[in-house]
Amino acid sequence: MLPESSDVVVVGAGNAAMCAALAAREQGAGVIVLERAPEDESGGNTRFTAGAIRFAYNGVADLRELMPDLIDEEIARTDFGAYTENQFFDDMARVTENRADPDLVELLVRRSRQTMMWLRGKGFRFVPIYGRQAFKVDGRFRFWGGLTVEAWGGGPGLVEAHKKAADANGIRIFYGARAMSLLHGDDGVHGLNVRYQGKSRTLRCKAVVLAAGGFESNPEWRTRYLGPGWDLAKVRGTRFNTGDGIRMALDAGAAPCGNWSGCHAVGWDRNAPEFGDLAVGDGFQKHSYPFGIMLNANGERFVDEGADFRNYTYAKYGAVILRQPGQFAWQIFDKKVTHLLRDEYRIRQVTKVTANTLEELVEKLDDVNPAKALETIRAYNASIRTGIAFDPNIKDGRCTEGLAVPKSNWANVLDTPPYEAYAVSCGITFTFGGLRITTDAQVLDTDGTAMPGLYAAGELIGGLFYFNYPGGTGLMSGAVFGRIAGSSAGRAAKAG
Ligand SMILES: Cc1cc2nc3c(=O)[nH]c(=O)nc-3n(C[C@H](O)[C@H](O)[C@H](O)COP(=O)(O)OP(=O)(O)OC[C@H]3O[C@@H](n4cnc5c(N)ncnc54)[C@H](O)[C@@H]3O)c2cc1C
């Protein structure tokens, strides 16, 4: 039975929501969680992730504190490097073209490691991301791109850990419970209308934390805010993030904030279903394009595949693919690099062709102009500065010369069969526009006044990401701001 009241109600059961619930409990508040999805589809986009999470660390000692299981032998064969707060600040500024709200970034970066340790203290476990984020060169792994750690068991493991922690802390999750609107008046927010088990109910509370995701799964809002063509994108994750949290807050007077026409979107299997499939998880993504080339329907390259480590380009290249004729591209590799391809290239549900000659390959690329494709590959092959050594662990500067669309790193002549090609379309991950919050994660109204009793965290806050995104920051943002929102809501509920 859904209770009639609670100190704090958290809307959503992804990473941001569950961190908020734990933090509110720490303040001594009673907390319940409303999850729109049924239990077997619960956990939002969080459950679809690999659990990769970006945080600042000064060296292996910091990592060992977080992951005491790291053994000396592992440390000896790995260069974990460091990812300092300054690097994190620089990455946020660079990829968002200096648009990210400095106050939010300050919290995200400075609280990143302590929030990881907070999770660790609540029983969460983390492991290094060998393979995806570190290649073995001359017998040694070397991490690159500021992303070193993932949650044990990936996204599903993270959601399970959250459930366990919620249970241990007396937090009840109600599945199939959809928050519909906020109860609010001059004194702020004091409850919600909820649809639960086919019935409308009223739930009173002292504070609400909205953590119900973005509007990525709502094709009408996508088209309205992201623009024409975005109705055609595939959704990488949950079908339940339709913008409810944002809508409820706006209806109550909250201010919109951030990059409403922007989103995180990637290259995603051309034949993937409309929404994410939990059995496949993030496997439809195809993130190894820096080691090959991408061709569109005209048989042309259209983007610098090697502009930067994939962590800093993948989230904006989905939009570039969406703009191509037919909204698709083919990624092409030769045998020299296929051992570097991520595990997602070896799943059963993959749109792939192979060939022993380039002539044969271009004929197999569905919907592509074969003559032009061959011409493009030959021009690309002839343009590479092969005197520069190839190294997948660094930005090696092995580039093309004289092409209209350059490739800046990891350029290799396509000359070693078998050739492999993978068809991708645009998969949207989450939207960037959302609600304006204070540094206490309290929602601001359109007059710039903090709304009593209303807090927000996760995908539905605006102001953090613009145009692009550094990989692994979504989970960190959810954890940092979820924790802040929960603490603030818990404190307010206990005080009120
Ligand atoms: C395939 C994929 C891979 C990814 N990989 C990574 C990665 O490795 N690292 C990383 O940092 N990020 C990754 N991301 C992004 C990451 O998933 C998100 O940034 C993060 O999980 C967002 O957390 P959240 O809690 O804000 O939202 P979510 O986890 O999406 O949770 C939102 C919750 O709100 C619920 N909800 C929606 N509407 C209502 C309503 N009206 N009432 C009640 N509940 C509602 C949903 O059911 C859901 O439980 C990935 C995303 C996808 C899709």
XYZ file of C-alpha atoms and ligand atoms in Angstrom:
549
model
C 0.000 0.000 0.000
C 1.219 3.463 -0.871
C 1.277 5.507 2.359
C -0.624 8.768 2.531
C 2.411 10.777 3.592
C 6.161 10.741 4.049
C 8.791 13.306 5.097
C 10.529 13.106 1.735
C 9.317 11.651 -1.550
C 11.878 10.884 -4.240
C 10.599 10.627 -7.808
C 12.536 8.075 -9.865
C 14.696 5.082 -8.966
C 17.848 5.666 -11.013
C 21.221 6.580 -9.601
C 20.381 10.225 -8.812
C 17.126 9.330 -7.069
C 18.589 6.537 -4.998
C 21.564 8.667 -3.897
C 19.052 11.343 -2.883
C 17.020 8.798 -0.919
C 20.107 7.591 0.978
C 21.227 11.129 1.761
C 17.759 12.154 2.972
C 17.707 9.144 5.295
C 21.069 10.215 6.707
C 19.299 13.369 7.897
C 16.828 11.213 9.792
C 13.932 11.820 7.403
C 11.452 9.133 6.407
C 11.808 8.514 2.663
C 9.813 6.750 -0.010
C 10.761 6.317 -3.644
C 8.244 6.384 -6.511
C 9.351 4.440 -9.596
C 7.177 4.693 -12.689
C 8.554 1.492 -14.209
C 7.561 -1.996 -13.079
C 10.260 -3.663 -11.005
C 11.672 -5.708 -13.889
C 12.283 -2.524 -15.907
C 13.203 -0.273 -12.976
C 16.393 1.693 -12.479
C 16.080 4.087 -15.411
C 18.993 4.736 -17.722
C 21.292 3.897 -14.846
C 20.550 0.215 -15.374
C 21.545 0.377 -19.061
C 24.996 1.783 -18.359
C 28.313 0.051 -18.020
C 28.584 1.902 -14.728
C 31.611 3.914 -15.896
C 32.020 6.880 -13.571
C 34.301 9.912 -13.829
C 35.883 11.432 -10.747
C 39.059 13.276 -9.850
C 41.951 11.309 -8.325
C 45.564 12.182 -7.749
C 47.097 8.793 -8.323
C 46.884 5.122 -7.574
C 46.758 5.700 -3.786
C 43.370 7.416 -4.202
C 42.151 4.530 -6.334
C 43.306 1.994 -3.789
C 41.333 3.753 -1.099
C 38.230 3.339 -3.239
C 39.106 -0.166 -4.428
C 41.035 -1.913 -1.623
C 40.889 -5.108 -3.702
C 43.501 -3.709 -6.115
C 46.503 -5.975 -5.709
C 50.195 -5.027 -6.044
C 50.621 -7.180 -9.139
C 47.782 -5.381 -10.887
C 49.187 -2.009 -9.920
C 52.630 -3.046 -11.200
C 51.335 -3.827 -14.685
C 49.087 -0.770 -14.991
C 49.664 2.918 -15.453
C 46.591 4.408 -13.764
C 47.965 7.910 -14.129
C 45.978 10.637 -12.418
C 42.888 12.639 -13.253
C 43.179 15.817 -11.259
C 40.412 18.234 -10.360
C 42.023 20.707 -12.755
C 41.812 18.205 -15.606
C 38.159 17.564 -14.791
C 37.486 21.342 -14.748
C 39.296 21.718 -18.080
C 37.341 18.873 -19.654
C 33.999 20.304 -18.541
C 34.900 23.765 -19.852
C 36.309 22.491 -23.156
C 33.574 20.046 -24.149
C 30.750 22.394 -23.141
C 32.442 25.309 -24.920
C 32.652 27.192 -21.607
C 28.895 27.166 -21.154
C 28.624 24.890 -18.109
C 27.441 26.692 -14.974
C 30.605 27.297 -12.894
C 28.828 26.768 -9.552
C 27.472 23.392 -10.641
C 30.805 22.334 -12.135
C 32.575 23.343 -8.926
C 30.351 20.965 -6.951
C 30.569 18.201 -9.541
C 34.349 18.208 -9.636
C 35.253 18.991 -6.036
C 32.768 16.515 -4.596
C 33.389 13.756 -7.116
C 35.901 11.704 -5.146
C 34.302 12.219 -1.748
C 30.978 11.099 -3.217
C 32.628 7.927 -4.538
C 33.974 7.288 -1.051
C 30.519 7.976 0.392
C 29.078 5.310 -1.911
C 31.882 2.951 -0.993
C 30.954 3.498 2.668
C 27.417 2.414 1.817
C 28.615 -0.886 0.393
C 29.079 0.019 -3.287
C 32.025 -1.586 -5.060
C 34.067 -0.357 -7.996
C 36.603 -1.889 -10.394
C 39.047 -0.559 -13.020
C 37.791 -0.481 -16.628
C 40.439 -2.557 -18.352
C 39.864 -3.014 -22.081
C 37.434 -0.214 -22.757
C 39.564 2.510 -21.163
C 43.062 1.007 -21.216
C 44.800 -0.983 -23.932
C 47.700 -3.339 -23.293
C 50.764 -2.011 -25.100
C 54.155 -3.727 -24.511
C 52.659 -5.769 -21.668
C 51.321 -2.780 -19.751
C 47.887 -1.226 -19.462
C 47.629 2.531 -19.564
C 44.445 4.412 -18.714
C 43.436 7.389 -20.827
C 40.668 9.953 -21.076
C 39.950 10.499 -17.363
C 37.674 7.488 -17.029
C 39.193 4.694 -14.964
C 36.531 3.090 -12.790
C 33.169 1.399 -13.194
C 30.585 0.114 -10.761
C 30.927 -3.575 -9.969
C 28.452 -5.443 -12.167
C 27.991 -2.403 -14.455
C 24.629 -0.604 -14.527
C 22.624 -3.638 -13.347
C 25.133 -4.117 -10.507
C 24.806 -0.472 -9.543
C 21.001 -0.662 -9.449
C 21.171 -3.838 -7.345
C 23.595 -2.139 -4.943
C 21.184 0.787 -4.658
C 18.283 -1.539 -3.894
C 20.314 -3.270 -1.227
C 21.390 0.016 0.333
C 17.796 1.292 0.249
C 16.603 -1.844 1.958
C 19.307 -1.630 4.616
C 18.324 1.979 5.312
C 14.585 1.494 5.546
C 13.756 3.162 2.221
C 10.729 1.727 0.430
C 10.511 1.740 -3.366
C 7.048 1.671 -4.966
C 7.149 0.273 -8.501
C 4.585 1.203 -11.125
C 4.048 4.458 -9.210
C 4.005 7.406 -11.600
C 4.242 10.910 -10.167
C 1.785 13.017 -12.188
C 1.874 16.511 -10.676
C 3.018 18.483 -7.662
C 0.766 19.770 -4.902
C 1.919 23.303 -4.298
C 0.789 26.635 -2.939
C 2.200 29.886 -1.612
C 4.148 27.919 0.982
C 5.817 25.731 -1.625
C 5.517 22.061 -2.562
C 3.765 19.771 -0.101
C 2.941 16.627 -1.990
C 2.197 14.902 -5.273
C -0.570 13.365 -7.283
C 0.454 9.823 -8.090
C -0.915 7.138 -10.392
C -0.389 3.803 -8.654
C -1.855 0.416 -9.585
C -4.316 2.073 -11.969
C -5.595 4.566 -9.378
C -4.954 8.252 -8.751
C -3.797 9.045 -5.226
C -2.552 11.971 -3.234
C 0.698 11.737 -1.340
C 1.589 14.445 1.169
C 5.167 15.226 2.142
C 7.472 17.957 3.389
C 9.904 17.791 0.483
C 10.060 16.297 -2.991
C 13.223 15.341 -4.866
C 12.661 15.104 -8.604
C 15.088 12.675 -10.258
C 12.884 11.341 -13.037
C 15.337 11.667 -15.936
C 15.185 13.832 -19.051
C 12.769 13.806 -22.002
C 14.792 11.556 -24.310
C 12.015 8.964 -24.546
C 9.382 11.474 -25.617
C 9.489 11.839 -29.433
C 7.153 14.830 -29.389
C 9.313 16.813 -26.939
C 12.462 15.701 -28.779
C 11.125 17.190 -31.980
C 9.829 20.256 -30.201
C 13.066 21.089 -28.383
C 15.934 19.273 -30.120
C 14.535 19.954 -33.579
C 13.281 18.225 -36.716
C 14.646 14.737 -37.242
C 15.055 13.930 -33.564
C 11.778 12.013 -33.610
C 13.757 9.535 -35.748
C 16.455 8.851 -33.164
C 16.516 5.547 -31.331
C 16.401 5.661 -27.536
C 19.368 3.926 -25.897
C 17.841 3.422 -22.515
C 14.590 3.383 -20.589
C 11.245 4.163 -22.211
C 10.026 5.855 -19.023
C 12.011 9.105 -19.164
C 9.429 11.221 -20.956
C 10.081 14.513 -19.162
C 7.497 14.077 -16.396
C 9.727 15.511 -13.679
C 10.579 18.568 -15.745
C 6.950 19.123 -16.762
C 5.639 18.850 -13.208
C 8.159 21.402 -11.981
C 7.543 23.828 -14.860
C 3.788 23.572 -14.232
C 4.464 24.591 -10.619
C 6.454 27.646 -11.736
C 10.038 26.309 -11.994
C 12.522 27.940 -14.341
C 13.855 26.084 -17.361
C 17.645 26.113 -17.644
C 20.468 24.924 -19.849
C 20.838 23.510 -23.325
C 17.247 22.612 -24.238
C 18.189 22.018 -27.859
C 21.098 19.747 -26.895
C 21.466 16.143 -25.900
C 23.859 13.251 -25.483
C 23.577 10.960 -28.525
C 25.898 8.338 -29.981
C 26.428 5.940 -32.865
C 24.002 3.069 -32.152
C 23.250 -0.040 -34.207
C 21.140 0.863 -37.221
C 18.762 -2.013 -36.524
C 18.448 -1.541 -32.766
C 14.878 -1.374 -31.409
C 13.055 1.887 -30.655
C 14.025 1.783 -26.944
C 16.844 0.138 -25.029
C 16.845 -3.609 -24.468
C 17.974 -4.605 -20.979
C 19.326 -7.910 -22.286
C 21.714 -6.002 -24.567
C 22.401 -3.035 -22.249
C 24.796 -0.607 -23.893
C 25.850 -3.228 -26.484
C 24.198 -1.494 -29.453
C 26.666 1.386 -29.160
C 29.708 1.309 -31.444
C 32.397 3.428 -29.836
C 35.610 2.278 -31.564
C 35.262 4.597 -34.577
C 38.522 6.457 -33.684
C 40.375 3.414 -35.075
C 38.532 3.372 -38.421
C 36.545 5.669 -40.677
C 32.843 6.450 -41.068
C 31.075 6.756 -44.415
C 27.598 8.132 -45.105
C 25.090 7.162 -47.826
C 26.982 9.301 -50.350
C 30.114 7.266 -49.680
C 31.759 10.255 -47.991
C 33.492 10.811 -44.679
C 31.748 13.531 -42.695
C 33.542 13.904 -39.354
C 37.041 13.691 -37.847
C 36.814 10.225 -36.294
C 40.096 10.783 -34.430
C 39.536 14.348 -33.196
C 40.004 13.246 -29.579
C 39.706 10.202 -27.329
C 36.275 8.689 -27.856
C 35.272 9.842 -24.306
C 35.225 13.401 -25.606
C 33.590 12.935 -29.019
C 31.118 10.030 -28.847
C 28.340 11.997 -27.118
C 28.195 14.604 -29.884
C 28.706 12.320 -32.895
C 25.216 10.806 -32.651
C 23.811 14.166 -33.710
C 26.274 14.310 -36.600
C 25.115 10.863 -37.779
C 21.467 11.945 -37.480
C 22.194 14.791 -39.911
C 23.500 12.407 -42.615
C 21.205 11.337 -45.475
C 19.068 8.453 -44.206
C 20.355 9.090 -40.647
C 22.991 6.350 -40.795
C 26.688 5.671 -41.324
C 28.996 2.696 -41.749
C 32.076 2.322 -39.578
C 34.938 0.573 -41.406
C 37.981 -1.190 -39.958
C 40.684 -3.533 -41.215
C 42.326 -6.484 -39.506
C 45.130 -4.398 -38.005
C 42.733 -2.851 -35.483
C 39.915 -5.353 -35.011
C 41.562 -6.648 -31.792
C 41.107 -3.121 -30.388
C 37.357 -3.047 -31.024
C 35.278 -2.879 -27.872
C 33.256 -5.871 -26.710
C 30.051 -4.338 -28.138
C 31.307 -5.175 -31.663
C 31.079 -8.880 -30.862
C 27.446 -9.104 -29.738
C 25.013 -11.296 -31.637
C 22.616 -8.425 -32.443
C 25.032 -6.536 -34.680
C 24.649 -5.106 -38.201
C 27.958 -6.127 -39.717
C 29.463 -7.071 -43.058
C 32.926 -8.444 -43.845
C 34.904 -8.691 -47.089
C 38.333 -9.631 -48.336
C 38.751 -6.716 -50.718
C 37.734 -3.090 -50.542
C 35.852 -3.490 -53.856
C 33.794 -6.307 -52.354
C 33.277 -4.382 -49.110
C 31.775 -1.246 -50.662
C 29.233 -3.374 -52.563
C 28.071 -4.827 -49.245
C 27.430 -1.482 -47.527
C 23.636 -1.204 -47.690
C 22.325 2.100 -49.087
C 25.814 3.507 -49.809
C 27.125 4.762 -53.173
C 29.828 2.091 -53.780
C 31.920 3.922 -56.378
C 32.138 7.039 -54.253
C 32.851 4.952 -51.117
C 35.825 3.298 -52.862
C 37.125 6.648 -54.056
C 36.858 8.049 -50.498
C 38.719 5.097 -48.972
C 41.502 5.327 -51.551
C 41.922 9.060 -51.004
C 41.961 8.492 -47.259
C 44.545 5.713 -47.582
C 46.799 7.955 -49.648
C 46.604 10.845 -47.176
C 47.990 9.240 -44.018
C 51.258 10.329 -42.420
C 52.462 6.777 -41.867
C 55.814 7.971 -40.511
C 54.071 8.729 -37.206
C 53.720 5.662 -34.943
C 50.237 4.378 -34.119
C 49.449 4.191 -30.375
C 45.862 3.652 -29.165
C 46.670 4.732 -25.584
C 47.658 8.296 -26.467
C 46.540 10.929 -28.935
C 49.244 9.789 -31.324
C 48.977 12.555 -33.929
C 49.007 9.988 -36.724
C 46.840 12.046 -39.039
C 45.730 12.586 -42.604
C 46.996 15.385 -44.791
C 45.133 17.326 -47.456
C 41.622 15.928 -46.927
C 38.589 18.208 -46.674
C 37.523 16.180 -43.622
C 40.740 15.374 -41.707
C 41.403 12.568 -39.290
C 43.671 13.876 -36.525
C 44.791 10.745 -34.664
C 44.957 6.963 -35.108
C 44.763 7.137 -38.923
C 45.654 3.747 -40.419
C 45.743 2.704 -44.064
C 42.831 0.329 -44.724
C 44.828 -2.395 -46.474
C 44.687 -5.581 -44.406
C 41.765 -7.958 -44.925
C 39.395 -9.066 -43.717
C 37.653 -5.717 -43.639
C 34.745 -5.218 -41.264
C 31.948 -2.650 -41.449
C 29.218 -1.844 -38.923
C 26.033 0.142 -39.621
C 25.062 2.765 -37.052
C 22.287 5.262 -36.602
C 21.735 7.897 -33.914
C 20.935 6.668 -30.407
C 19.870 9.327 -27.922
C 21.059 8.874 -24.344
C 19.644 11.827 -22.433
C 18.656 15.448 -22.889
C 20.662 18.406 -21.545
C 17.905 20.929 -20.842
C 16.164 20.887 -17.483
C 15.496 22.739 -14.258
C 17.490 25.515 -12.659
C 18.806 24.593 -9.210
C 20.765 26.267 -6.418
C 23.991 24.854 -5.003
C 21.730 23.089 -2.452
C 19.928 21.444 -5.405
C 16.776 23.375 -4.618
C 14.668 24.225 -7.662
C 14.403 27.906 -8.615
C 11.225 29.456 -9.976
C 11.023 31.803 -12.954
C 11.579 34.792 -10.653
C 14.808 33.243 -9.391
C 13.383 32.357 -5.983
C 14.072 28.970 -4.403
C 10.884 26.889 -4.313
C 10.273 25.609 -0.757
C 10.124 21.822 -0.617
C 11.341 21.162 -4.176
C 14.745 19.687 -5.062
C 16.147 18.097 -8.205
C 19.054 15.964 -9.400
C 20.298 13.874 -12.304
C 19.438 14.186 -15.967
C 16.641 16.660 -15.345
C 18.820 19.478 -14.047
C 19.930 21.983 -16.657
C 23.100 24.030 -16.825
C 25.753 21.332 -16.610
C 26.080 19.953 -20.144
C 26.048 21.889 -23.400
C 26.738 20.478 -26.897
C 28.835 17.599 -25.575
C 29.798 15.683 -22.481
C 32.835 13.903 -21.002
C 32.075 10.162 -20.765
C 31.162 8.888 -17.298
C 29.905 12.240 -16.002
C 26.201 11.356 -15.988
C 26.512 8.913 -13.124
C 28.851 11.256 -11.241
C 26.465 14.170 -11.652
C 23.576 12.001 -10.469
C 25.530 10.889 -7.405
C 26.868 14.322 -6.456
C 23.631 16.253 -6.981
C 21.461 13.386 -5.791
C 23.365 13.371 -2.538
C 23.106 17.167 -2.203
C 19.393 17.196 -3.086
C 18.642 14.386 -0.642
C 20.575 16.038 2.205
C 18.839 19.373 1.570
C 15.399 17.773 1.318
C 16.003 15.663 4.428
C 17.172 18.689 6.409
C 14.211 20.787 5.237
C 11.766 18.007 6.106
C 13.205 17.591 9.581
C 13.178 21.339 10.159
C 9.636 21.813 8.814
C 22.976 2.756 -22.854
C 23.468 3.808 -21.892
C 24.772 3.738 -21.421
C 25.241 4.726 -20.540
N 26.497 4.587 -20.020
C 26.916 5.451 -19.059
C 28.129 5.231 -18.346
O 28.816 4.204 -18.511
N 28.497 6.187 -17.434
C 27.735 7.298 -17.157
O 28.116 8.114 -16.332
N 26.553 7.478 -17.776
C 26.131 6.594 -18.703
N 24.910 6.781 -19.294
C 24.113 7.957 -18.881
C 23.468 7.636 -17.528
O 22.625 6.534 -17.674
C 22.651 8.782 -16.991
O 23.362 9.989 -17.039
C 22.267 8.525 -15.529
O 21.976 7.178 -15.296
C 21.064 9.366 -15.191
O 20.632 9.055 -13.894
P 19.232 9.614 -13.403
O 19.032 9.017 -12.066
O 19.167 11.073 -13.576
O 18.178 9.025 -14.455
P 17.657 7.539 -14.668
O 18.658 6.546 -14.219
O 17.205 7.448 -16.070
O 16.419 7.431 -13.697
C 15.209 8.119 -13.947
C 14.127 7.399 -13.200
O 12.922 8.155 -13.192
C 11.817 7.270 -13.377
N 10.668 8.074 -13.783
C 10.440 8.763 -14.929
N 9.257 9.407 -14.856
C 8.723 9.140 -13.645
C 7.514 9.498 -12.983
N 6.613 10.316 -13.551
N 7.277 9.005 -11.745
C 8.164 8.176 -11.131
N 9.322 7.799 -11.715
C 9.605 8.286 -12.950
C 12.356 6.288 -14.377
O 11.585 5.122 -14.453
C 13.752 6.053 -13.792
O 13.715 5.122 -12.747
C 24.406 5.816 -20.166
C 23.093 5.849 -20.612
C 22.617 4.864 -21.461
C 21.184 4.928 -21.914
